[in-house]
mmCIF file of C-alpha atoms in Angstrom:
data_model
loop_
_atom_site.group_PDB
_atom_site.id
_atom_site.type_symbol
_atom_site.label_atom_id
_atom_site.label_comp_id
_atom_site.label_asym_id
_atom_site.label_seq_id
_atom_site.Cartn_x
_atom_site.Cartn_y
_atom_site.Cartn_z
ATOM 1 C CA UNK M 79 9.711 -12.920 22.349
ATOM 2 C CA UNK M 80 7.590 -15.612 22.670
ATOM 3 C CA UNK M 81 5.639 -17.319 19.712
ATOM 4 C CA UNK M 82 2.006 -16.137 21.150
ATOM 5 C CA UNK M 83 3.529 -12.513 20.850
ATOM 6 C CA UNK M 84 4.924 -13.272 17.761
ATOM 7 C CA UNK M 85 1.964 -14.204 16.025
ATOM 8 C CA UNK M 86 -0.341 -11.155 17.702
ATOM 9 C CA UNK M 87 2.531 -8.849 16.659
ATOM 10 C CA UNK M 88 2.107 -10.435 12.606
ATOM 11 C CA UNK M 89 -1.291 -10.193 12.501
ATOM 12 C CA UNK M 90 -1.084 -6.876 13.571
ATOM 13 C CA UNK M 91 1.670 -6.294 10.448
ATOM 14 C CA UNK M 92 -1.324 -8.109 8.107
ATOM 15 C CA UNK M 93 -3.845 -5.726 9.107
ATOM 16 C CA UNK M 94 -1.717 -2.869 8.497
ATOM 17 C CA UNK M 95 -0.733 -4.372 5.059
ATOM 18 C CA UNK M 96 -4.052 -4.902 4.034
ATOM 19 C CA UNK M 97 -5.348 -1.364 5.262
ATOM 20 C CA UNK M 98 -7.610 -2.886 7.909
ATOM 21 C CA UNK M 99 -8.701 -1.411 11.542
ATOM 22 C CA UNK M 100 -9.487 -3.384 14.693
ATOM 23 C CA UNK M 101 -13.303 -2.459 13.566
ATOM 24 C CA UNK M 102 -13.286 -3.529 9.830
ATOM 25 C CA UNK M 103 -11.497 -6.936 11.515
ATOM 26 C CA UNK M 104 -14.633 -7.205 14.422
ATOM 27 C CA UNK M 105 -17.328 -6.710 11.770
ATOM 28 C CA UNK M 106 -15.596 -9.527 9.892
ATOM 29 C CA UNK M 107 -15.858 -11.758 12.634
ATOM 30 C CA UNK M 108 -18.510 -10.871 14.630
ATOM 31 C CA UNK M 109 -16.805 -9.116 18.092
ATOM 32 C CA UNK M 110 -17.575 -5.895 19.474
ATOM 33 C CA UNK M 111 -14.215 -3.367 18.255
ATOM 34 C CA UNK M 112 -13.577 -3.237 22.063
ATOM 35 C CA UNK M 113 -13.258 -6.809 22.307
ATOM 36 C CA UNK M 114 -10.937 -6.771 19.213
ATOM 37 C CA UNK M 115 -8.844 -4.024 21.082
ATOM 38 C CA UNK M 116 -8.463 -5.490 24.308
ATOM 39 C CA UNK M 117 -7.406 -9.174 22.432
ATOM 40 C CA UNK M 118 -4.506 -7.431 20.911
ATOM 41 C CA UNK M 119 -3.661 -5.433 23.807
ATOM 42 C CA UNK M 120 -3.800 -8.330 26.280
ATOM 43 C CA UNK M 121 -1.930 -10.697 23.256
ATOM 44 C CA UNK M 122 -4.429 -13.190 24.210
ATOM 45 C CA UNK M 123 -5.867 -14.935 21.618
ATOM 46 C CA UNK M 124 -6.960 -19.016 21.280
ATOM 47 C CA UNK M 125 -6.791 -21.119 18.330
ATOM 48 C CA UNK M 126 -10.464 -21.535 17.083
ATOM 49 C CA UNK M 127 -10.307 -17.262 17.649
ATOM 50 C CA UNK M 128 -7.031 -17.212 15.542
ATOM 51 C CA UNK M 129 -8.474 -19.782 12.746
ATOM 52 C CA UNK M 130 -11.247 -17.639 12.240
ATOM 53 C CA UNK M 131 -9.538 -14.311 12.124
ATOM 54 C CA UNK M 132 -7.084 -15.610 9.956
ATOM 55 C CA UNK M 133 -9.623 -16.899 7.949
ATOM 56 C CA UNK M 134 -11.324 -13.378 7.523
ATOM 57 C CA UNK M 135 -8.030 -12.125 6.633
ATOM 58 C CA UNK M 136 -7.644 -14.527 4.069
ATOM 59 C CA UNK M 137 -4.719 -16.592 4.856
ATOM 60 C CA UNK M 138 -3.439 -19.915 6.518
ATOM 61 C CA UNK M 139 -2.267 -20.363 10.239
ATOM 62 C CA UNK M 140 1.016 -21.694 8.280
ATOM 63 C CA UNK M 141 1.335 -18.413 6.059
ATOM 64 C CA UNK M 142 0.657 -16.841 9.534
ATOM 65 C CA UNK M 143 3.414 -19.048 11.186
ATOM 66 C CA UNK M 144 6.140 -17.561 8.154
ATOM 67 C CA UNK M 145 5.068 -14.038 8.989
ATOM 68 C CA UNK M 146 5.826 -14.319 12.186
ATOM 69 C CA UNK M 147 9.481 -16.251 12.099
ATOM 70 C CA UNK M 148 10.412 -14.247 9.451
ATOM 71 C CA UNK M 149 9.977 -10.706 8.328
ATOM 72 C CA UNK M 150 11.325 -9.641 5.559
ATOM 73 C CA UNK M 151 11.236 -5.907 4.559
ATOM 74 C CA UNK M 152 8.644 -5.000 1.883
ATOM 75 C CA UNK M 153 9.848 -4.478 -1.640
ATOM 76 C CA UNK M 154 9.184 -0.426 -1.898
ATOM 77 C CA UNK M 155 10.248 -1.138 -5.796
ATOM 78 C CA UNK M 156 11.086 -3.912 -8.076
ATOM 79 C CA UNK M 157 14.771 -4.093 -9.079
ATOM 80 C CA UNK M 158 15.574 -3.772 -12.934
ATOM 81 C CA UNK M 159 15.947 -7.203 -13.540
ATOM 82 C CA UNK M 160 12.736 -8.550 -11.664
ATOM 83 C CA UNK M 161 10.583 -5.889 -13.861
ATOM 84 C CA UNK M 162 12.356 -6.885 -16.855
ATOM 85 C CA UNK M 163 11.620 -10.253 -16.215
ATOM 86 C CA UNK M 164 7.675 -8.886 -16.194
ATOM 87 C CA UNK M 165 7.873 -7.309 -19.340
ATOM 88 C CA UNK M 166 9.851 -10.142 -21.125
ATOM 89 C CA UNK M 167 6.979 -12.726 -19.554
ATOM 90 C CA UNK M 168 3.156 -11.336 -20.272
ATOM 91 C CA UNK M 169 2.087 -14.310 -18.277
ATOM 92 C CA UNK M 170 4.249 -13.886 -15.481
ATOM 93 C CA UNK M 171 2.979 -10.156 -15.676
ATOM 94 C CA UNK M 172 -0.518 -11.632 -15.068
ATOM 95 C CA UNK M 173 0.685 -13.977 -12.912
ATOM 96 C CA UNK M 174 2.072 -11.201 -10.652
ATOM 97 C CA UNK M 175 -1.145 -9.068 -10.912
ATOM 98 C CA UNK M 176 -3.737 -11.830 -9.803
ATOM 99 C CA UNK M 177 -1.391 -12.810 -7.240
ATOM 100 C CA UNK M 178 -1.121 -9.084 -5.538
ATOM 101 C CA UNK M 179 -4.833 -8.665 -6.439
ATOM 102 C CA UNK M 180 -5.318 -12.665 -4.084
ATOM 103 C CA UNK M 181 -6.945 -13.836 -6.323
ATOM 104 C CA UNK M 182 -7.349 -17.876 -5.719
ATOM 105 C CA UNK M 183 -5.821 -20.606 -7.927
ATOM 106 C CA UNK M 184 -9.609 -21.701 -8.604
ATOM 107 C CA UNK M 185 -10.599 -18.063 -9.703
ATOM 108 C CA UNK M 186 -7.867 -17.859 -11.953
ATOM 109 C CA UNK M 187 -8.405 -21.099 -13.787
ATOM 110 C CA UNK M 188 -11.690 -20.896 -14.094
ATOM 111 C CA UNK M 189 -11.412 -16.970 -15.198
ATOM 112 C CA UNK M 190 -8.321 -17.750 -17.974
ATOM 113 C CA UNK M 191 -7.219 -19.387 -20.420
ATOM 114 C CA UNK M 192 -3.864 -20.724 -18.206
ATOM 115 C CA UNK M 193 -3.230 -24.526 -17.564
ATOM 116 C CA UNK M 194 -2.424 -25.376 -13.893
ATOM 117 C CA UNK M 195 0.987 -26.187 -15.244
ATOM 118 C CA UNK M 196 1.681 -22.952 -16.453
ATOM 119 C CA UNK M 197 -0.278 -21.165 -12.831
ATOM 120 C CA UNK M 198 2.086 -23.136 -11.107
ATOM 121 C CA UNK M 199 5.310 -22.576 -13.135
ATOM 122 C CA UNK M 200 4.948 -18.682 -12.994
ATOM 123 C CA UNK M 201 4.576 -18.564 -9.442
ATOM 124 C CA UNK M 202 7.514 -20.891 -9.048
ATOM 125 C CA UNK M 203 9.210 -18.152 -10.897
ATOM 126 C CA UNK M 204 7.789 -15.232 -9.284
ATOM 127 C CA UNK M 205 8.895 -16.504 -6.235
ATOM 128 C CA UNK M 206 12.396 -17.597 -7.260
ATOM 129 C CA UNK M 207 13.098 -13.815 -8.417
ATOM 130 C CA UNK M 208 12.217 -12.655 -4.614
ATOM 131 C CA UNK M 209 8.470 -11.195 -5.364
ATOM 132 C CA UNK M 210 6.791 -13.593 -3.899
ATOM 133 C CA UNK M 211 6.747 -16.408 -1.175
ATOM 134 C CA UNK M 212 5.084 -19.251 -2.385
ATOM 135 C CA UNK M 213 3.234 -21.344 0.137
ATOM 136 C CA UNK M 214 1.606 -24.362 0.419
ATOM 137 C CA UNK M 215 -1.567 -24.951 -1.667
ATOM 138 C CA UNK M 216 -0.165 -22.754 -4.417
ATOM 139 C CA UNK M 217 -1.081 -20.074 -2.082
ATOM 140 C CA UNK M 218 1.336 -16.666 -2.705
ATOM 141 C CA UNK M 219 2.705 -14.360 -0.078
ATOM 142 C CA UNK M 220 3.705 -11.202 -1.908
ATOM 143 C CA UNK M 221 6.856 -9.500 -1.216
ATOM 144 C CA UNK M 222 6.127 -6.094 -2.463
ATOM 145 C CA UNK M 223 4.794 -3.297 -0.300
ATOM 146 C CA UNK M 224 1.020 -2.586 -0.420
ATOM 147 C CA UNK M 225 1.604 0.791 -2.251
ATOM 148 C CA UNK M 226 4.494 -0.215 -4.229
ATOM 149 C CA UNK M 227 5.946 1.440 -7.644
ATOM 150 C CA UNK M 228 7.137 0.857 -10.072
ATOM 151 C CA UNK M 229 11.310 2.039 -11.118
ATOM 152 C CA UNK M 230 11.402 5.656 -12.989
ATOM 153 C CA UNK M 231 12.391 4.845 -16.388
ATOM 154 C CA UNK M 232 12.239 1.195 -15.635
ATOM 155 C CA UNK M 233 11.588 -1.757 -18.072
ATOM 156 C CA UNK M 234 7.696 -1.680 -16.312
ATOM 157 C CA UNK M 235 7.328 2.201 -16.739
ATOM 158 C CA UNK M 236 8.684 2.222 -20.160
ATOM 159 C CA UNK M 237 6.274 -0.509 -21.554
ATOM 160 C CA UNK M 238 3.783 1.223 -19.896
ATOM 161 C CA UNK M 239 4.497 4.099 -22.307
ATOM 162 C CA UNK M 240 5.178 2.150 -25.531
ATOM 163 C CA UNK M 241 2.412 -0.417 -25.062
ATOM 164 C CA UNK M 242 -0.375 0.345 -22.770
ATOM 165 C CA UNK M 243 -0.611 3.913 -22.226
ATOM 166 C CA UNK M 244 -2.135 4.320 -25.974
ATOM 167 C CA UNK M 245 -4.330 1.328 -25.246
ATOM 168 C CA UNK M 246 -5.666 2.968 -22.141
ATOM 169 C CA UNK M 247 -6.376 5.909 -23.894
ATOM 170 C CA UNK M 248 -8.775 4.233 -27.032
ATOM 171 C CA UNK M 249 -11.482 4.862 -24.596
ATOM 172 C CA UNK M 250 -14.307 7.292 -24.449
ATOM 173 C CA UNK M 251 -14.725 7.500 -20.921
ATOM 174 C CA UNK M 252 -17.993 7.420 -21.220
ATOM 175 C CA UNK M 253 -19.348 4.075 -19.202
ATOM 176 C CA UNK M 254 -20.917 4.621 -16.377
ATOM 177 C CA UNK M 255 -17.201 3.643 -14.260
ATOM 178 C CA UNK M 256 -14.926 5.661 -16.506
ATOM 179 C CA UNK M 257 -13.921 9.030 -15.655
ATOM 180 C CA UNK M 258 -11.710 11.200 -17.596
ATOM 181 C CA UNK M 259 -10.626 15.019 -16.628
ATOM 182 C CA UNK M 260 -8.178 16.840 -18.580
ATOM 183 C CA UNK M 261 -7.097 20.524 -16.621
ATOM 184 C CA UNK M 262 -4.919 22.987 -17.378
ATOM 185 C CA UNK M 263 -4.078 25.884 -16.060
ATOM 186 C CA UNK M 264 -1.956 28.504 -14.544
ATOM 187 C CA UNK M 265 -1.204 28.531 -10.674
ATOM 188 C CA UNK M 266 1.519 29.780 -8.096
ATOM 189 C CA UNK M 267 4.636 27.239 -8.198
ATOM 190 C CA UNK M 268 3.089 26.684 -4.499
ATOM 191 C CA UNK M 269 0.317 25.789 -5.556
ATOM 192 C CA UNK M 270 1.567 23.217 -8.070
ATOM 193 C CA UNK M 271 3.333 21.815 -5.021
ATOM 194 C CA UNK M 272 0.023 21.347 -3.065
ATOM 195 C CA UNK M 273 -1.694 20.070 -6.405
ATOM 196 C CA UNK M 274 0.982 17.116 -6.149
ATOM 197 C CA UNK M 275 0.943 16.353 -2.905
ATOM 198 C CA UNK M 276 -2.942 15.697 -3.619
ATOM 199 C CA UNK M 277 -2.238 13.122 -6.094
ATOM 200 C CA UNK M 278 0.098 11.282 -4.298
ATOM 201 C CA UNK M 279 -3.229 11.470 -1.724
ATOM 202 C CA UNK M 280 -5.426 10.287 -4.146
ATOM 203 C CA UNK M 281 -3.317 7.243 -4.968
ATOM 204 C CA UNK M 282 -2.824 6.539 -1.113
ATOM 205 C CA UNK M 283 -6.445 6.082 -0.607
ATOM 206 C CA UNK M 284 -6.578 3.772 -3.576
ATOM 207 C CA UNK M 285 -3.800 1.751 -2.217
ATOM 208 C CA UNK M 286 -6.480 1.789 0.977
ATOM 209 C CA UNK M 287 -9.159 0.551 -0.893
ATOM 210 C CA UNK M 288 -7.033 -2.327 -2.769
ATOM 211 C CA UNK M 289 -6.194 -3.736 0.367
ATOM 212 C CA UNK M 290 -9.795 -2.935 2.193
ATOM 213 C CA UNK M 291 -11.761 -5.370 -0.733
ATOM 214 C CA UNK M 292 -8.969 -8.145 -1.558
ATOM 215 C CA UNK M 293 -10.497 -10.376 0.486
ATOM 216 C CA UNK M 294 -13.575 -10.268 -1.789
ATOM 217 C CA UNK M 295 -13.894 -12.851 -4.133
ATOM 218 C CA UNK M 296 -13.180 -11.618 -7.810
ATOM 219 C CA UNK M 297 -16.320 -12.326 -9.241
ATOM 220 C CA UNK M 298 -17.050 -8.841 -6.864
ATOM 221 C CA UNK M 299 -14.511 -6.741 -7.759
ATOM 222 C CA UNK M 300 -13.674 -4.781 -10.709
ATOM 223 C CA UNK M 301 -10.578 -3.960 -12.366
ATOM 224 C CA UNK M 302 -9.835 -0.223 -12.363
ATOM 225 C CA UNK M 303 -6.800 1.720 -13.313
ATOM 226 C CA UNK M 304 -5.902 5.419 -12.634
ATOM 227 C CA UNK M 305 -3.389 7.341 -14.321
ATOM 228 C CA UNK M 306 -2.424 10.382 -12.381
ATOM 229 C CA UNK M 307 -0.014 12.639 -13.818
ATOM 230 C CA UNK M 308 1.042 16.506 -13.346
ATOM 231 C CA UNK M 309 4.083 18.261 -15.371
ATOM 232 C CA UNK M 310 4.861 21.472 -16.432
ATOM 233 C CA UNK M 311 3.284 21.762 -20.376
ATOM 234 C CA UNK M 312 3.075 23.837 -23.362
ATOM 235 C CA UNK M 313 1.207 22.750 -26.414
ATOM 236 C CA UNK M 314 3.051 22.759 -29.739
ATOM 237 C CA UNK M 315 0.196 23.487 -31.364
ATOM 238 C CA UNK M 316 0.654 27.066 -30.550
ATOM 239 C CA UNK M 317 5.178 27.303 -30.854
ATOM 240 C CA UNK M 318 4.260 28.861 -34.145
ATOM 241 C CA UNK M 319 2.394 31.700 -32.764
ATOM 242 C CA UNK M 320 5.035 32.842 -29.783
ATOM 243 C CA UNK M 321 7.039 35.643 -30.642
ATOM 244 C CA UNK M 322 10.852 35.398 -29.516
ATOM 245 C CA UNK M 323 10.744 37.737 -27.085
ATOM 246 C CA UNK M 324 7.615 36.758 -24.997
ATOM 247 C CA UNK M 325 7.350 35.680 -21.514
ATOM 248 C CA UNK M 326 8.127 31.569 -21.015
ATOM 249 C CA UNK M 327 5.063 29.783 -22.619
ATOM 250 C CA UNK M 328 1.841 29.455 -20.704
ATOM 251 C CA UNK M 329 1.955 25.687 -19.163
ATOM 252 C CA UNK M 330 -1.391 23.338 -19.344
#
């Protein structure tokens, strides 16, 4: 394969990662979506035309370059000791978020209270434990998939629990970008099915929108975080009241 195919075929892997179309990439930089098509299709594309794409994608011709030589498979999880790692390390933590969330060095120093030092240092380490590439400029390629999770039970999932579920939950949900909806309910075990498959929807088409707006700076973007969750649940509030004999508890 030559290296002009090469490097059609990895930006072609970046739009996918980012959840980008031919059109979103043609409004970016100013071609017809027909134009865009045919450039792929053809795997014709010049330098100044390359520049500026990757430069609406948000990357280097170099971090382009390392796609293409070398593709490694995206990290679907973490392994135990690169979450625990996280969790041990609140700055690496951060250091992983801003990184998956591109944001640039400039952004975060200007945004927290981290010394270039330390920016540098945790992305050293990020990338030593296999999360991230880092490039030149202090410039991150991240390893993980776009709509990675995290382990079941994991160090991540279980600080999660401990540390910031009950923080996440001090809210009132009443700004004007907070939503909360608490159901319950009884429904068909199919229908339970269908209600999960939803929410496994749901969180796709956030993963789409992550990718859609990272190349926004982050003075544009807003933080959000969704908690979806589904199990089969019966308040103890009401134990007491259940005979013996009745029916398996209504779930909520």
């Amino acid at each position: 394969m030559t290296l002009r195919v090469q490097l059609v075929e990895a930006l072609k892997r970046v739009l996918k990662a980012q959840g980008l179309t031919y059109a979103n990439l043609a409004e970016r930089i100013g071609m017809s979506e027909a134009s865009v098509k045919r450039m792929f299709s053809e795997q014709s594309i010049r330098l100044e035309r390359l520049e500026q794409i990757c430069e609406a994608l948000d990357m280097g011709l170099a971090e382009l370059a390392a796609e293409a030589e070398q593709r490694r498979p995206a990290l679907a999880e973490l392994s135990e000791a690169q979450e625990q790692a996280l969790v041990d390390d609140p700055l690496l933590m951060l250091a992983l978020y801003l990184a998956v969330n591109r944001w640039t060095q400039d952004e975060v120093l200007a945004n927290y209270q981290i010394s270039l030092p330390d920016w540098i240092g945790r992305l050293v380490k990020l990338d030593r434990l296999g999360i991230i590439e880092l490039l030149p400029g202090n410039r991150a390629r991240v390893l993980t998939a776009r709509n990675f999770r995290w382990r079941t039970d994991g160090p991540m999932q279980r600080f999660f629990q401990q540390r910031l579920l009950p923080e996440f939950f001090k809210s009132r949900f009443a700004g004007g970008e907070e939503t909360l909806l608490l159901l319950s309910g009884m429904v068909s075990r199919r229908s339970a099915a269908t209600i999960r498959e939803k929410l496994r929807e749901a969180a796709g088409q956030f993963d789409l929108m992550l990718a859609q707006d990272a190349h926004l700076p982050a003075a544009e973007r807003v933080g959000v975080s969704l908690v979806l969750a589904q199990r089969p649940w019966s308040l103890g509030l009401f134990d007491p009241l259940r005979k013996a004999s009745a029916d398996p508890a209504p779930t909520l």
